[in-house]
Amino acid sequence: MKKILCSLTIILTFLFDAVAQKTTNRILFIFDSSNSMQARWESGTRMDVAKRFLAELIDSIARLNDTEIEVALRLYGHSKGFPPQDCNDTRLLVPFAPDNYQKIKRIIQSLRPMGTTPIANSLEKAADDFPPCKNCRNLIVLITDGIEECGGDPCAVSERLQTSGIAIRPFVIGIGLDAQQRQAMECVGRYYDAAREDDFRSVLGLVISQALEKTTYQINLLDANNHPSETDVAFTVFDQKSGKVVLRMMHTLNSRGLPDTLPGDPLLTYRIVVHSIPEVEIRDIVLSTGKHNVVAVPLPRGRLAVKTQKLIGYKELKILLRNDKGYIINIQDINTDARVCAGRYIIEVLANPPYRSQIEVKPAEVTTVEVPVAGVLSFQAATVGYGTVIDADGHRVIDLDENSTRHTIPLQPGRYTLVFRPRAARDIFFSFTKDFEIVSGSTTIVKAN
């Protein structure tokens, strides 16, 4: 008994650790060092102001002394003069590492505006700036005073970064961009405009605050009365953009009847799939910061029980549950029940012939379907041959085993016809036809004349 409890404790500890596992926030700064950053901007050049405020921000992050935050620095337009234009002038100067803040500051302070603005290329190269990590949250902060100058498509590259799950939608801080330039950059990521020096300092702080912000949520599975009483069903939370699984668990209500609190990311858009019968999907879920979020999923369910008094002639019977479009949404065994979302369905019992019925499952009720007890056809031929059972509507039900002379076949109650011809007989007129009736729980013997 002690061994069992010890093993259970280890398993539960592993599961809780997996949920509570801490996430490392990795922030990649992509910094514009192109020629246009020499332009005057209030107290100095755009470059002077941006360098000063970014250095202050790096100091602020360092003072957090948070081991779960790492930063890196990529530059563009920093090493080749303009003209001529060098669209490959982008480089990761400081990779992700603990305590690299002073190194980033030193490089920032040494920068001189020089080259062009290869934003698309820089974003594309940024995909390799994030080393593989199972539990990391990758963010990009792009600081620029211009738009793409190398013919690339920053919006398309940003979309690829997001759909591949490499990084969350980038933050873009535009320094002194006009209306047309702002519009060109809004599709790249979350755009913030810094028209003045004070705007830039405020925006930098806001972006980092949002980048590091987390939130919580719970999933309420609502019954027919909109009470969050439904539970004990698996669910998966996806990052809707990349399709990656964020969380996959069994929904649980605690001792107070409340769902567990889950960690959430306000920068992601979620898609939740509840693996009920049928599955229920909720899309476009965005969590708010500063409060606990409640995600409500309508899930009124009842129970479907499919029964027969006796299982005669069958080793097992499977029941198919179909939706109104005819798609199979569940398979269950005879004499079992399943929790099913309220609604109208078609059940199909894989008997001979299949037993079909239209049903309605009502919330908090048991819908019971009673399948008639089968009877048995017993047919023995003098020789092997080809045989088919046809129902009263003229439809084929089942073919006989052409390599056997003895046939015991379970059939649903009703009238049928048996058509048989010995394999060795090569004339159609050797066919044997016999009408017969199957009665529940009884064996009907058919003999060849």
One Martini backbone bead per residue (centre of mass of N, CA, C, O) as a GRO file, in nm:
protein
  449
    1MET     BB    1   0.058   0.062  -0.020
    2LYS     BB    2   0.304   0.255   0.004
    3LYS     BB    3   0.393   0.226  -0.291
    4ILE     BB    4   0.139   0.345  -0.417
    5LEU     BB    5   0.149   0.621  -0.276
    6CYS     BB    6   0.428   0.697  -0.377
    7SER     BB    7   0.364   0.685  -0.680
    8LEU     BB    8   0.132   0.891  -0.673
    9THR     BB    9   0.300   1.127  -0.568
   10ILE     BB   10   0.495   1.142  -0.805
   11ILE     BB   11   0.286   1.191  -1.026
   12LEU     BB   12   0.155   1.449  -0.906
   13THR     BB   13   0.414   1.613  -0.890
   14PHE     BB   14   0.472   1.610  -1.193
   15LEU     BB   15   0.210   1.748  -1.282
   16PHE     BB   16   0.240   2.012  -1.116
   17ASP     BB   17   0.516   2.094  -1.230
   18ALA     BB   18   0.425   2.119  -1.527
   19VAL     BB   19   0.227   2.355  -1.472
   20ALA     BB   20   0.440   2.536  -1.281
   21GLN     BB   21   0.634   2.595  -1.485
   22LYS     BB   22   0.865   2.809  -1.573
   23THR     BB   23   0.908   3.109  -1.763
   24THR     BB   24   1.107   3.238  -2.020
   25ASN     BB   25   1.184   3.566  -2.105
   26ARG     BB   26   1.252   3.665  -2.446
   27ILE     BB   27   1.421   3.967  -2.554
   28LEU     BB   28   1.436   4.112  -2.875
   29PHE     BB   29   1.633   4.365  -2.997
   30ILE     BB   30   1.560   4.575  -3.278
   31PHE     BB   31   1.795   4.809  -3.405
   32ASP     BB   32   1.819   5.123  -3.544
   33SER     BB   33   2.130   5.220  -3.753
   34SER     BB   34   2.058   5.415  -3.959
   35ASN     BB   35   2.106   5.711  -4.124
   36SER     BB   36   1.829   5.849  -4.026
   37MET     BB   37   1.919   5.867  -3.711
   38GLN     BB   38   2.056   6.166  -3.751
   39ALA     BB   39   1.818   6.308  -3.697
   40ARG     BB   40   1.653   6.546  -3.551
   41TRP     BB   41   1.539   6.536  -3.183
   42GLU     BB   42   1.519   6.782  -3.001
   43SER     BB   43   1.790   6.711  -2.790
   44GLY     BB   44   1.872   6.548  -3.061
   45THR     BB   45   1.917   6.270  -3.196
   46ARG     BB   46   1.762   5.986  -3.247
   47MET     BB   47   1.996   5.814  -3.148
   48ASP     BB   48   2.054   5.950  -2.878
   49VAL     BB   49   1.776   5.906  -2.754
   50ALA     BB   50   1.750   5.598  -2.793
   51LYS     BB   51   2.003   5.518  -2.636
   52ARG     BB   52   1.929   5.639  -2.361
   53PHE     BB   53   1.654   5.490  -2.316
   54LEU     BB   54   1.752   5.198  -2.358
   55ALA     BB   55   1.959   5.198  -2.129
   56GLU     BB   56   1.752   5.249  -1.907
   57LEU     BB   57   1.589   4.995  -1.957
   58ILE     BB   58   1.812   4.788  -1.908
   59ASP     BB   59   1.852   4.871  -1.614
   60SER     BB   60   1.566   4.800  -1.521
   61ILE     BB   61   1.583   4.499  -1.585
   62ALA     BB   62   1.832   4.437  -1.411
   63ARG     BB   63   1.693   4.525  -1.133
   64LEU     BB   64   1.497   4.280  -1.118
   65ASN     BB   65   1.655   4.011  -1.089
   66ASP     BB   66   1.553   3.808  -1.326
   67THR     BB   67   1.603   3.476  -1.432
   68GLU     BB   68   1.335   3.491  -1.643
   69ILE     BB   69   1.520   3.706  -1.801
   70GLU     BB   70   1.608   3.768  -2.144
   71VAL     BB   71   1.847   3.930  -2.361
   72ALA     BB   72   1.882   4.085  -2.692
   73LEU     BB   73   2.089   4.203  -2.986
   74ARG     BB   74   1.986   4.361  -3.290
   75LEU     BB   75   2.119   4.495  -3.589
   76TYR     BB   76   2.080   4.769  -3.831
   77GLY     BB   77   2.279   4.977  -4.018
   78HIS     BB   78   2.586   4.964  -3.853
   79SER     BB   79   2.841   4.885  -4.084
   80LYS     BB   80   2.722   5.032  -4.345
   81GLY     BB   81   2.720   5.259  -4.564
   82PHE     BB   82   2.519   5.543  -4.702
   83PRO     BB   83   2.614   5.497  -4.969
   84PRO     BB   84   2.572   5.200  -5.033
   85GLN     BB   85   2.352   4.933  -5.036
   86ASP     BB   86   2.306   4.698  -4.750
   87CYS     BB   87   2.077   4.428  -4.697
   88ASN     BB   88   2.291   4.256  -4.491
   89ASP     BB   89   2.286   4.474  -4.249
   90THR     BB   90   2.270   4.225  -4.011
   91ARG     BB   91   2.306   4.157  -3.645
   92LEU     BB   92   2.396   3.956  -3.378
   93LEU     BB   93   2.558   4.095  -3.099
   94VAL     BB   94   2.362   3.980  -2.853
   95PRO     BB   95   2.299   3.712  -2.704
   96PHE     BB   96   2.148   3.503  -2.512
   97ALA     BB   97   2.192   3.581  -2.158
   98PRO     BB   98   2.302   3.609  -1.861
   99ASP     BB   99   2.408   3.910  -1.774
  100ASN     BB  100   2.413   4.119  -2.063
  101TYR     BB  101   2.356   4.426  -2.015
  102GLN     BB  102   2.634   4.575  -2.038
  103LYS     BB  103   2.695   4.487  -2.324
  104ILE     BB  104   2.458   4.629  -2.455
  105LYS     BB  105   2.526   4.915  -2.362
  106ARG     BB  106   2.801   4.941  -2.500
  107ILE     BB  107   2.697   4.908  -2.790
  108ILE     BB  108   2.495   5.136  -2.794
  109GLN     BB  109   2.703   5.371  -2.730
  110SER     BB  110   2.879   5.300  -3.010
  111LEU     BB  111   2.679   5.401  -3.205
  112ARG     BB  112   2.636   5.465  -3.566
  113PRO     BB  113   2.488   5.600  -3.819
  114MET     BB  114   2.473   5.444  -4.167
  115GLY     BB  115   2.253   5.277  -4.319
  116THR     BB  116   1.998   5.082  -4.382
  117THR     BB  117   1.647   4.912  -4.400
  118PRO     BB  118   1.631   4.563  -4.317
  119ILE     BB  119   1.365   4.437  -4.178
  120ALA     BB  120   1.296   4.161  -4.302
  121ASN     BB  121   1.578   4.036  -4.267
  122SER     BB  122   1.593   4.070  -3.960
  123LEU     BB  123   1.347   3.894  -3.894
  124GLU     BB  124   1.445   3.639  -4.031
  125LYS     BB  125   1.709   3.612  -3.858
  126ALA     BB  126   1.563   3.602  -3.575
  127ALA     BB  127   1.482   3.299  -3.577
  128ASP     BB  128   1.797   3.222  -3.484
  129ASP     BB  129   1.813   3.383  -3.197
  130PHE     BB  130   1.639   3.140  -3.079
  131PRO     BB  131   1.697   2.905  -2.891
  132PRO     BB  132   1.616   2.618  -2.794
  133CYS     BB  133   1.295   2.592  -2.607
  134LYS     BB  134   1.037   2.466  -2.408
  135ASN     BB  135   1.006   2.732  -2.181
  136CYS     BB  136   0.957   2.986  -2.389
  137ARG     BB  137   0.918   3.345  -2.441
  138ASN     BB  138   0.901   3.513  -2.748
  139LEU     BB  139   1.032   3.845  -2.810
  140ILE     BB  140   0.983   4.149  -3.008
  141VAL     BB  141   1.169   4.465  -3.040
  142LEU     BB  142   1.105   4.722  -3.269
  143ILE     BB  143   1.331   4.992  -3.362
  144THR     BB  144   1.213   5.267  -3.574
  145ASP     BB  145   1.243   5.541  -3.841
  146GLY     BB  146   1.142   5.327  -4.062
  147ILE     BB  147   1.112   5.155  -4.355
  148GLU     BB  148   1.139   4.949  -4.591
  149GLU     BB  149   1.445   4.938  -4.832
  150CYS     BB  150   1.472   4.613  -4.969
  151GLY     BB  151   1.188   4.475  -5.075
  152GLY     BB  152   1.058   4.357  -4.846
  153ASP     BB  153   0.824   4.166  -4.613
  154PRO     BB  154   0.756   4.216  -4.292
  155CYS     BB  155   0.469   4.101  -4.261
  156ALA     BB  156   0.527   3.813  -4.366
  157VAL     BB  157   0.751   3.744  -4.165
  158SER     BB  158   0.589   3.786  -3.909
  159GLU     BB  159   0.378   3.569  -3.973
  160ARG     BB  160   0.581   3.332  -3.971
  161LEU     BB  161   0.676   3.360  -3.681
  162GLN     BB  162   0.394   3.307  -3.558
  163THR     BB  163   0.296   3.038  -3.703
  164SER     BB  164   0.569   2.884  -3.601
  165GLY     BB  165   0.627   2.983  -3.290
  166ILE     BB  166   0.880   3.169  -3.240
  167ALA     BB  167   0.690   3.433  -3.204
  168ILE     BB  168   0.539   3.684  -3.089
  169ARG     BB  169   0.393   3.949  -3.162
  170PRO     BB  170   0.539   4.221  -3.235
  171PHE     BB  171   0.700   4.509  -3.135
  172VAL     BB  172   0.646   4.853  -3.253
  173ILE     BB  173   0.869   5.136  -3.269
  174GLY     BB  174   0.800   5.459  -3.385
  175ILE     BB  175   1.016   5.719  -3.509
  176GLY     BB  176   0.870   5.970  -3.670
  177LEU     BB  177   0.630   5.871  -3.827
  178ASP     BB  178   0.422   5.877  -4.067
  179ALA     BB  179   0.116   5.780  -4.167
  180GLN     BB  180   0.216   5.587  -4.395
  181GLN     BB  181   0.432   5.440  -4.227
  182ARG     BB  182   0.253   5.335  -4.005
  183GLN     BB  183   0.073   5.160  -4.186
  184ALA     BB  184   0.313   4.974  -4.284
  185MET     BB  185   0.373   4.867  -3.968
  186GLU     BB  186   0.106   4.744  -3.838
  187CYS     BB  187   0.143   4.442  -3.961
  188VAL     BB  188   0.395   4.351  -3.794
  189GLY     BB  189   0.255   4.472  -3.521
  190ARG     BB  190   0.256   4.629  -3.229
  191TYR     BB  191   0.191   4.964  -3.254
  192TYR     BB  192   0.410   5.246  -3.159
  193ASP     BB  193   0.411   5.592  -3.112
  194ALA     BB  194   0.702   5.828  -3.143
  195ALA     BB  195   0.698   6.171  -3.173
  196ARG     BB  196   0.838   6.202  -2.892
  197GLU     BB  197   1.045   6.165  -2.637
  198ASP     BB  198   0.835   6.099  -2.415
  199ASP     BB  199   0.699   5.881  -2.578
  200PHE     BB  200   0.936   5.684  -2.594
  201ARG     BB  201   0.970   5.627  -2.295
  202SER     BB  202   0.678   5.529  -2.243
  203VAL     BB  203   0.668   5.304  -2.458
  204LEU     BB  204   0.896   5.129  -2.357
  205GLY     BB  205   0.769   5.068  -2.081
  206LEU     BB  206   0.502   4.951  -2.187
  207VAL     BB  207   0.614   4.718  -2.354
  208ILE     BB  208   0.760   4.568  -2.123
  209SER     BB  209   0.518   4.537  -1.944
  210GLN     BB  210   0.355   4.367  -2.151
  211ALA     BB  211   0.570   4.144  -2.200
  212LEU     BB  212   0.564   4.055  -1.872
  213GLU     BB  213   0.276   4.001  -1.861
  214LYS     BB  214   0.033   3.834  -1.666
  215THR     BB  215  -0.230   3.582  -1.626
  216THR     BB  216  -0.563   3.459  -1.555
  217TYR     BB  217  -0.778   3.156  -1.574
  218GLN     BB  218  -1.101   3.009  -1.646
  219ILE     BB  219  -1.310   2.720  -1.716
  220ASN     BB  220  -1.651   2.730  -1.799
  221LEU     BB  221  -1.890   2.471  -1.788
  222LEU     BB  222  -2.205   2.490  -1.919
  223ASP     BB  223  -2.514   2.441  -1.859
  224ALA     BB  224  -2.850   2.489  -1.927
  225ASN     BB  225  -2.833   2.717  -1.674
  226ASN     BB  226  -2.541   2.852  -1.675
  227HIS     BB  227  -2.379   2.653  -1.505
  228PRO     BB  228  -2.052   2.548  -1.377
  229SER     BB  229  -2.095   2.196  -1.371
  230GLU     BB  230  -1.922   2.099  -1.580
  231THR     BB  231  -1.704   1.802  -1.618
  232ASP     BB  232  -1.480   1.561  -1.688
  233VAL     BB  233  -1.306   1.687  -1.941
  234ALA     BB  234  -1.122   1.728  -2.202
  235PHE     BB  235  -0.867   1.980  -2.290
  236THR     BB  236  -0.751   2.235  -2.530
  237VAL     BB  237  -0.490   2.478  -2.561
  238PHE     BB  238  -0.434   2.717  -2.813
  239ASP     BB  239  -0.241   2.874  -3.035
  240GLN     BB  240  -0.398   3.018  -3.290
  241LYS     BB  241  -0.162   3.098  -3.477
  242SER     BB  242   0.027   2.821  -3.455
  243GLY     BB  243  -0.124   2.559  -3.309
  244LYS     BB  244  -0.011   2.527  -3.039
  245VAL     BB  245   0.022   2.367  -2.744
  246VAL     BB  246  -0.038   2.491  -2.415
  247LEU     BB  247  -0.282   2.300  -2.305
  248ARG     BB  248  -0.353   1.967  -2.145
  249MET     BB  249  -0.657   1.859  -1.983
  250MET     BB  250  -0.860   1.783  -1.706
  251HIS     BB  251  -1.144   1.878  -1.602
  252THR     BB  252  -1.187   2.053  -1.281
  253LEU     BB  253  -1.339   2.041  -0.963
  254ASN     BB  254  -1.328   2.148  -0.668
  255SER     BB  255  -1.445   2.145  -0.342
  256ARG     BB  256  -1.606   2.429  -0.434
  257GLY     BB  257  -1.684   2.407  -0.751
  258LEU     BB  258  -1.413   2.500  -0.898
  259PRO     BB  259  -1.206   2.589  -1.123
  260ASP     BB  260  -0.906   2.606  -1.220
  261THR     BB  261  -0.622   2.798  -1.224
  262LEU     BB  262  -0.472   2.957  -1.505
  263PRO     BB  263  -0.217   3.038  -1.701
  264GLY     BB  264  -0.170   3.349  -1.887
  265ASP     BB  265  -0.154   3.525  -2.213
  266PRO     BB  266  -0.218   3.850  -2.335
  267LEU     BB  267  -0.062   3.807  -2.630
  268LEU     BB  268  -0.259   3.588  -2.690
  269THR     BB  269  -0.451   3.375  -2.902
  270TYR     BB  270  -0.711   3.159  -2.833
  271ARG     BB  271  -0.792   2.801  -2.852
  272ILE     BB  272  -1.071   2.596  -2.753
  273VAL     BB  273  -1.098   2.238  -2.686
  274VAL     BB  274  -1.363   2.029  -2.617
  275HIS     BB  275  -1.368   1.666  -2.562
  276SER     BB  276  -1.648   1.604  -2.650
  277ILE     BB  277  -1.992   1.495  -2.739
  278PRO     BB  278  -1.917   1.685  -2.921
  279GLU     BB  279  -1.700   1.902  -3.000
  280VAL     BB  280  -1.587   2.216  -2.854
  281GLU     BB  281  -1.535   2.551  -2.989
  282ILE     BB  282  -1.317   2.831  -2.903
  283ARG     BB  283  -1.245   3.153  -3.025
  284ASP     BB  284  -1.078   3.445  -2.982
  285ILE     BB  285  -0.900   3.449  -2.711
  286VAL     BB  286  -0.862   3.728  -2.490
  287LEU     BB  287  -0.672   3.839  -2.230
  288SER     BB  288  -0.679   4.016  -1.940
  289THR     BB  289  -0.542   4.244  -1.740
  290GLY     BB  290  -0.583   4.284  -1.388
  291LYS     BB  291  -0.744   4.002  -1.408
  292HIS     BB  292  -0.966   3.748  -1.380
  293ASN     BB  293  -1.051   3.508  -1.612
  294VAL     BB  294  -1.355   3.405  -1.794
  295VAL     BB  295  -1.430   3.105  -1.970
  296ALA     BB  296  -1.712   3.032  -2.159
  297VAL     BB  297  -1.869   2.700  -2.212
  298PRO     BB  298  -2.108   2.552  -2.374
  299LEU     BB  299  -2.220   2.221  -2.199
  300PRO     BB  300  -2.485   2.058  -2.244
  301ARG     BB  301  -2.557   1.740  -2.084
  302GLY     BB  302  -2.611   1.401  -2.141
  303ARG     BB  303  -2.732   1.064  -2.171
  304LEU     BB  304  -2.638   0.768  -2.362
  305ALA     BB  305  -2.834   0.467  -2.389
  306VAL     BB  306  -2.752   0.142  -2.525
  307LYS     BB  307  -2.975  -0.142  -2.553
  308THR     BB  308  -2.999  -0.499  -2.472
  309GLN     BB  309  -3.120  -0.788  -2.338
  310LYS     BB  310  -2.967  -0.956  -2.569
  311LEU     BB  311  -2.662  -1.120  -2.696
  312ILE     BB  312  -2.727  -1.260  -2.999
  313GLY     BB  313  -2.463  -1.383  -3.206
  314TYR     BB  314  -2.276  -1.170  -3.072
  315LYS     BB  315  -1.980  -1.050  -2.948
  316GLU     BB  316  -2.047  -0.757  -3.059
  317LEU     BB  317  -2.165  -0.406  -3.039
  318LYS     BB  318  -2.179  -0.119  -3.235
  319ILE     BB  319  -2.213   0.240  -3.193
  320LEU     BB  320  -2.320   0.503  -3.394
  321LEU     BB  321  -2.265   0.856  -3.386
  322ARG     BB  322  -2.451   1.111  -3.552
  323ASN     BB  323  -2.488   1.386  -3.710
  324ASP     BB  324  -2.675   1.593  -3.921
  325LYS     BB  325  -2.435   1.523  -4.151
  326GLY     BB  326  -2.331   1.208  -4.082
  327TYR     BB  327  -2.109   1.224  -3.882
  328ILE     BB  328  -1.888   1.065  -3.689
  329ILE     BB  329  -1.859   1.115  -3.314
  330ASN     BB  330  -1.915   0.808  -3.211
  331ILE     BB  331  -1.812   0.504  -3.029
  332GLN     BB  332  -2.002   0.233  -2.889
  333ASP     BB  333  -2.120   0.004  -2.678
  334ILE     BB  334  -2.325  -0.208  -2.585
  335ASN     BB  335  -2.445  -0.141  -2.274
  336THR     BB  336  -2.380   0.170  -2.278
  337ASP     BB  337  -2.267   0.498  -2.176
  338ALA     BB  338  -2.279   0.856  -2.272
  339ARG     BB  339  -2.163   1.177  -2.285
  340VAL     BB  340  -2.383   1.421  -2.435
  341CYS     BB  341  -2.468   1.666  -2.616
  342ALA     BB  342  -2.719   1.848  -2.669
  343GLY     BB  343  -2.935   1.694  -2.919
  344ARG     BB  344  -2.945   1.581  -3.250
  345TYR     BB  345  -2.945   1.235  -3.368
  346ILE     BB  346  -2.780   0.940  -3.504
  347ILE     BB  347  -2.820   0.598  -3.469
  348GLU     BB  348  -2.594   0.306  -3.527
  349VAL     BB  349  -2.633  -0.033  -3.535
  350LEU     BB  350  -2.406  -0.306  -3.607
  351ALA     BB  351  -2.612  -0.488  -3.743
  352ASN     BB  352  -2.840  -0.740  -3.892
  353PRO     BB  353  -2.930  -0.496  -3.983
  354PRO     BB  354  -2.895  -0.188  -3.933
  355TYR     BB  355  -2.978   0.015  -3.655
  356ARG     BB  356  -3.197   0.298  -3.674
  357SER     BB  357  -3.207   0.630  -3.499
  358GLN     BB  358  -3.372   0.906  -3.391
  359ILE     BB  359  -3.248   1.152  -3.157
  360GLU     BB  360  -3.272   1.312  -2.823
  361VAL     BB  361  -3.064   1.499  -2.622
  362LYS     BB  362  -3.095   1.588  -2.287
  363PRO     BB  363  -3.035   1.774  -2.035
  364ALA     BB  364  -2.983   1.585  -1.749
  365GLU     BB  365  -3.048   1.323  -1.921
  366VAL     BB  366  -3.166   0.997  -2.011
  367THR     BB  367  -3.112   0.833  -2.317
  368THR     BB  368  -3.295   0.549  -2.429
  369VAL     BB  369  -3.200   0.266  -2.632
  370GLU     BB  370  -3.381  -0.008  -2.768
  371VAL     BB  371  -3.264  -0.305  -2.891
  372PRO     BB  372  -3.352  -0.555  -3.054
  373VAL     BB  373  -3.355  -0.879  -3.031
  374ALA     BB  374  -3.201  -1.119  -3.173
  375GLY     BB  375  -3.170  -1.355  -3.416
  376VAL     BB  376  -3.128  -1.680  -3.594
  377LEU     BB  377  -2.954  -1.811  -3.867
  378SER     BB  378  -2.983  -2.152  -3.997
  379PHE     BB  379  -2.747  -2.281  -4.243
  380GLN     BB  380  -2.729  -2.583  -4.449
  381ALA     BB  381  -2.509  -2.715  -4.684
  382ALA     BB  382  -2.379  -2.957  -4.899
  383THR     BB  383  -2.214  -2.708  -5.009
  384VAL     BB  384  -2.033  -2.483  -5.121
  385GLY     BB  385  -2.104  -2.117  -5.163
  386TYR     BB  386  -2.327  -1.862  -5.271
  387GLY     BB  387  -2.454  -1.605  -5.040
  388THR     BB  388  -2.761  -1.404  -4.966
  389VAL     BB  389  -2.908  -1.158  -4.765
  390ILE     BB  390  -3.245  -1.023  -4.789
  391ASP     BB  391  -3.459  -0.788  -4.737
  392ALA     BB  392  -3.788  -0.663  -4.759
  393ASP     BB  393  -3.661  -0.407  -4.940
  394GLY     BB  394  -3.414  -0.538  -5.121
  395HIS     BB  395  -3.158  -0.550  -4.932
  396ARG     BB  396  -2.856  -0.607  -4.850
  397VAL     BB  397  -2.701  -0.764  -4.562
  398ILE     BB  398  -2.545  -1.055  -4.622
  399ASP     BB  399  -2.277  -1.268  -4.665
  400LEU     BB  400  -2.169  -1.570  -4.712
  401ASP     BB  401  -1.950  -1.814  -4.647
  402GLU     BB  402  -1.787  -1.962  -4.924
  403ASN     BB  403  -1.614  -2.187  -4.718
  404SER     BB  404  -1.899  -2.281  -4.604
  405THR     BB  405  -2.180  -2.494  -4.485
  406ARG     BB  406  -2.207  -2.336  -4.214
  407HIS     BB  407  -2.470  -2.107  -4.085
  408THR     BB  408  -2.451  -1.846  -3.829
  409ILE     BB  409  -2.683  -1.567  -3.813
  410PRO     BB  410  -2.738  -1.264  -3.701
  411LEU     BB  411  -3.071  -1.106  -3.673
  412GLN     BB  412  -3.308  -0.900  -3.717
  413PRO     BB  413  -3.618  -0.863  -3.693
  414GLY     BB  414  -3.779  -1.028  -3.975
  415ARG     BB  415  -3.787  -1.033  -4.323
  416TYR     BB  416  -3.640  -1.273  -4.561
  417THR     BB  417  -3.386  -1.364  -4.812
  418LEU     BB  418  -3.238  -1.654  -4.960
  419VAL     BB  419  -2.943  -1.674  -5.169
  420PHE     BB  420  -2.826  -1.976  -5.348
  421ARG     BB  421  -2.507  -2.123  -5.481
  422PRO     BB  422  -2.319  -2.352  -5.585
  423ARG     BB  423  -2.000  -2.347  -5.686
  424ALA     BB  424  -2.017  -2.589  -5.904
  425ALA     BB  425  -2.246  -2.439  -6.022
  426ARG     BB  426  -2.292  -2.314  -6.380
  427ASP     BB  427  -2.602  -2.242  -6.325
  428ILE     BB  428  -2.849  -2.019  -6.252
  429PHE     BB  429  -3.077  -2.253  -6.191
  430PHE     BB  430  -2.924  -2.342  -5.908
  431SER     BB  431  -3.069  -2.149  -5.753
  432PHE     BB  432  -3.156  -2.058  -5.413
  433THR     BB  433  -3.481  -1.971  -5.266
  434LYS     BB  434  -3.565  -1.819  -4.932
  435ASP     BB  435  -3.812  -1.753  -4.716
  436PHE     BB  436  -3.799  -1.571  -4.395
  437GLU     BB  437  -3.815  -1.553  -4.028
  438ILE     BB  438  -3.728  -1.335  -3.758
  439VAL     BB  439  -3.705  -1.396  -3.408
  440SER     BB  440  -3.668  -1.302  -3.109
  441GLY     BB  441  -3.454  -1.537  -2.956
  442SER     BB  442  -3.450  -1.710  -3.224
  443THR     BB  443  -3.427  -1.996  -3.440
  444THR     BB  444  -3.381  -2.016  -3.794
  445ILE     BB  445  -3.440  -2.276  -4.022
  446VAL     BB  446  -3.263  -2.342  -4.327
  447LYS     BB  447  -3.325  -2.538  -4.613
  448ALA     BB  448  -3.216  -2.714  -4.871
  449ASN     BB  449  -3.381  -2.864  -5.150
   0.00000   0.00000   0.00000
